Structure formats: C-alpha cells, structure tokens
mmCIF file of C-alpha atoms in Angstrom:
data_model
loop_
_atom_site.group_PDB
_atom_site.id
_atom_site.type_symbol
_atom_site.label_atom_id
_atom_site.label_comp_id
_atom_site.label_asym_id
_atom_site.label_seq_id
_atom_site.Cartn_x
_atom_site.Cartn_y
_atom_site.Cartn_z
ATOM 1 C CA MET U 1 -10.614 -45.930 -16.439
ATOM 2 C CA GLN U 2 -6.817 -45.160 -15.868
ATOM 3 C CA SER U 3 -5.412 -43.266 -12.991
ATOM 4 C CA LEU U 4 -1.998 -42.200 -12.559
ATOM 5 C CA ASN U 5 0.121 -41.402 -9.690
ATOM 6 C CA VAL U 6 2.205 -38.689 -9.822
ATOM 7 C CA THR U 7 4.801 -36.685 -7.555
ATOM 8 C CA ILE U 8 4.939 -32.726 -8.034
ATOM 9 C CA ASN U 9 7.887 -30.775 -5.998
ATOM 10 C CA ILE U 10 6.595 -27.483 -4.161
ATOM 11 C CA PRO U 11 9.518 -25.131 -3.384
ATOM 12 C CA SER U 12 9.712 -24.632 0.647
ATOM 13 C CA ASP U 13 9.249 -20.530 -0.807
ATOM 14 C CA LEU U 14 5.564 -21.555 -2.516
ATOM 15 C CA VAL U 15 2.652 -22.310 -0.633
ATOM 16 C CA VAL U 16 -0.608 -24.069 -2.661
ATOM 17 C CA VAL U 17 -4.384 -22.822 -1.478
ATOM 18 C CA PRO U 18 -7.717 -23.573 -2.687
ATOM 19 C CA LYS U 19 -8.725 -21.240 -5.623
ATOM 20 C CA LYS U 20 -11.716 -19.689 -3.103
ATOM 21 C CA GLU U 21 -8.895 -19.088 -0.513
ATOM 22 C CA TYR U 22 -6.936 -17.155 -2.637
ATOM 23 C CA GLU U 23 -9.399 -15.299 -4.250
ATOM 24 C CA GLU U 24 -10.841 -14.066 -0.597
ATOM 25 C CA LEU U 25 -7.279 -12.971 -0.235
ATOM 26 C CA LEU U 26 -7.504 -11.155 -3.405
ATOM 27 C CA ILE U 27 -10.045 -8.680 -2.607
ATOM 28 C CA ALA U 28 -9.372 -8.351 1.396
ATOM 29 C CA VAL U 29 -6.241 -7.226 -0.039
ATOM 30 C CA ASP U 30 -8.127 -4.521 -2.835
ATOM 31 C CA LYS U 31 -10.597 -3.689 0.178
ATOM 32 C CA SER U 32 -7.256 -2.571 2.431
ATOM 33 C CA PRO U 33 -6.374 0.677 3.365
ATOM 34 C CA LYS U 34 -4.493 2.660 0.430
ATOM 35 C CA TRP U 35 -3.645 5.531 3.280
ATOM 36 C CA TRP U 36 -2.774 5.605 6.739
ATOM 37 C CA THR U 37 -4.336 8.686 8.981
ATOM 38 C CA MET U 38 -1.641 8.971 12.036
ATOM 39 C CA GLU U 39 -4.625 7.131 13.670
ATOM 40 C CA ASP U 40 -4.158 4.037 12.516
ATOM 41 C CA LEU U 41 -0.132 4.595 12.751
ATOM 42 C CA GLU U 42 -0.294 5.279 16.134
ATOM 43 C CA GLU U 43 -3.013 2.135 16.138
ATOM 44 C CA LYS U 44 -0.050 0.203 14.230
ATOM 45 C CA LEU U 45 2.909 1.198 16.596
ATOM 46 C CA GLN U 46 0.542 1.158 19.724
ATOM 47 C CA ARG U 47 2.185 5.317 20.519
ATOM 48 C CA GLU U 48 1.425 8.543 20.471
ATOM 49 C CA ARG U 49 1.587 10.779 18.109
ATOM 50 C CA LYS U 50 3.942 13.702 19.841
ATOM 51 C CA TRP U 51 6.575 9.734 19.723
ATOM 52 C CA ILE U 52 5.844 8.957 16.070
ATOM 53 C CA ILE U 53 6.824 13.121 15.067
ATOM 54 C CA LYS U 54 10.284 12.930 17.107
ATOM 55 C CA HIS U 55 11.175 10.057 16.583
ATOM 56 C CA LEU U 56 10.101 8.684 13.014
ATOM 57 C CA ILE U 57 8.676 11.967 11.218
ATOM 58 C CA LYS U 58 11.864 13.674 12.472
ATOM 59 C CA ASP U 59 14.776 12.002 12.641
ATOM 60 C CA ASN U 60 17.299 12.654 10.251
ATOM 61 C CA VAL U 61 17.618 9.056 9.006
ATOM 62 C CA ILE U 62 14.326 7.924 9.736
ATOM 63 C CA GLY U 63 12.026 10.871 9.083
ATOM 64 C CA GLN U 64 14.148 10.359 4.963
ATOM 65 C CA HIS U 65 13.110 7.753 4.489
ATOM 66 C CA ILE U 66 9.600 7.875 5.884
ATOM 67 C CA ALA U 67 9.313 10.933 3.839
ATOM 68 C CA THR U 68 9.065 8.979 0.611
ATOM 69 C CA MET U 69 5.573 7.791 1.708
ATOM 70 C CA THR U 70 4.259 10.552 3.577
ATOM 71 C CA LEU U 71 2.108 13.450 2.415
ATOM 72 C CA PHE U 72 2.695 15.980 4.462
ATOM 73 C CA PRO U 73 -0.104 18.585 5.584
ATOM 74 C CA PRO U 74 -0.738 21.686 5.942
ATOM 75 C CA PRO U 75 -1.126 23.864 8.794
ATOM 76 C CA GLY U 76 -3.722 22.658 10.502
ATOM 77 C CA GLY U 77 -4.243 19.356 7.711
ATOM 78 C CA HIS U 78 -3.751 15.874 8.971
ATOM 79 C CA TYR U 79 -0.845 13.429 7.912
ATOM 80 C CA ARG U 80 -1.248 10.437 4.955
ATOM 81 C CA PHE U 81 1.488 7.770 4.838
ATOM 82 C CA ASP U 82 0.756 5.551 1.927
ATOM 83 C CA ALA U 83 0.008 1.839 4.082
ATOM 84 C CA LYS U 84 1.493 -0.121 1.974
ATOM 85 C CA ARG U 85 4.789 0.923 1.619
ATOM 86 C CA LEU U 86 4.986 2.361 5.380
ATOM 87 C CA ASN U 87 3.950 -1.119 6.416
ATOM 88 C CA LYS U 88 6.869 -2.442 5.020
ATOM 89 C CA PHE U 89 9.085 -0.337 6.059
ATOM 90 C CA ILE U 90 8.360 -0.588 9.174
ATOM 91 C CA ASP U 91 8.694 -4.239 9.526
ATOM 92 C CA GLU U 92 11.758 -4.573 7.454
ATOM 93 C CA ASN U 93 13.544 -1.636 9.611
ATOM 94 C CA PHE U 94 12.626 -2.252 13.636
ATOM 95 C CA ASP U 95 15.663 -2.945 14.379
ATOM 96 C CA LEU U 96 17.197 0.346 12.995
ATOM 97 C CA ILE U 97 14.316 2.062 14.684
ATOM 98 C CA LYS U 98 14.670 0.901 17.424
ATOM 99 C CA GLU U 99 18.407 1.442 16.965
ATOM 100 C CA ARG U 100 17.011 5.155 16.650
ATOM 101 C CA LEU U 101 15.698 5.248 20.291
ATOM 102 C CA GLU U 102 18.463 4.034 22.182
#
C-alpha cells in the first residue's frame, strides 16, 4: 500500500472539529431558547428588572436598538426578547452600554 503525506494550511479564523462534536453543537444551538424572558435577561446581565428597563429599554440610544428585538408587553404582560440578536448586541456593544451608564 502506498501512502501520501499532505500538508493543509488551515486559516487562523477556522477550526477543525470532529464530525460528532460538530453535530452535537448543532443540536445544542437548535435547543437554545429562541426568546428570552425578562428573567433570562436578568440572569445574563446580573441586574434586576427595574435596572434593565431604566438603563437599557428606556435609554434614548440603547433602547432604539433593543426595540427592534423586543416584543413589548400589553399592560400586565411580559417582555420577550429575540435571544440570539439581543445576546449578540449585548456582547458587541458592551462599551456603549457601559458608556451610557457613566
């Protein structure tokens, strides 16, 4: 039997994972919640509801962004947030959020 040694350069922005691990990751992503409740957001931010409403939802700058990924409740109802989009926004705009609090 002949063998061939090959070198493949993998760009630094890519990773190679076993197929089984990749499939498990796909299943885990599919099982993640599509919508966050206020309680989910409280857990993510480690802040209380009043703080989230005052400093994020009702903030003149941040609130405009968050409104596009929020289902606002009727009186006595519950907020719902697009989990994927809001999580990404929070992670990518941490400095803006921090700046608005100062």
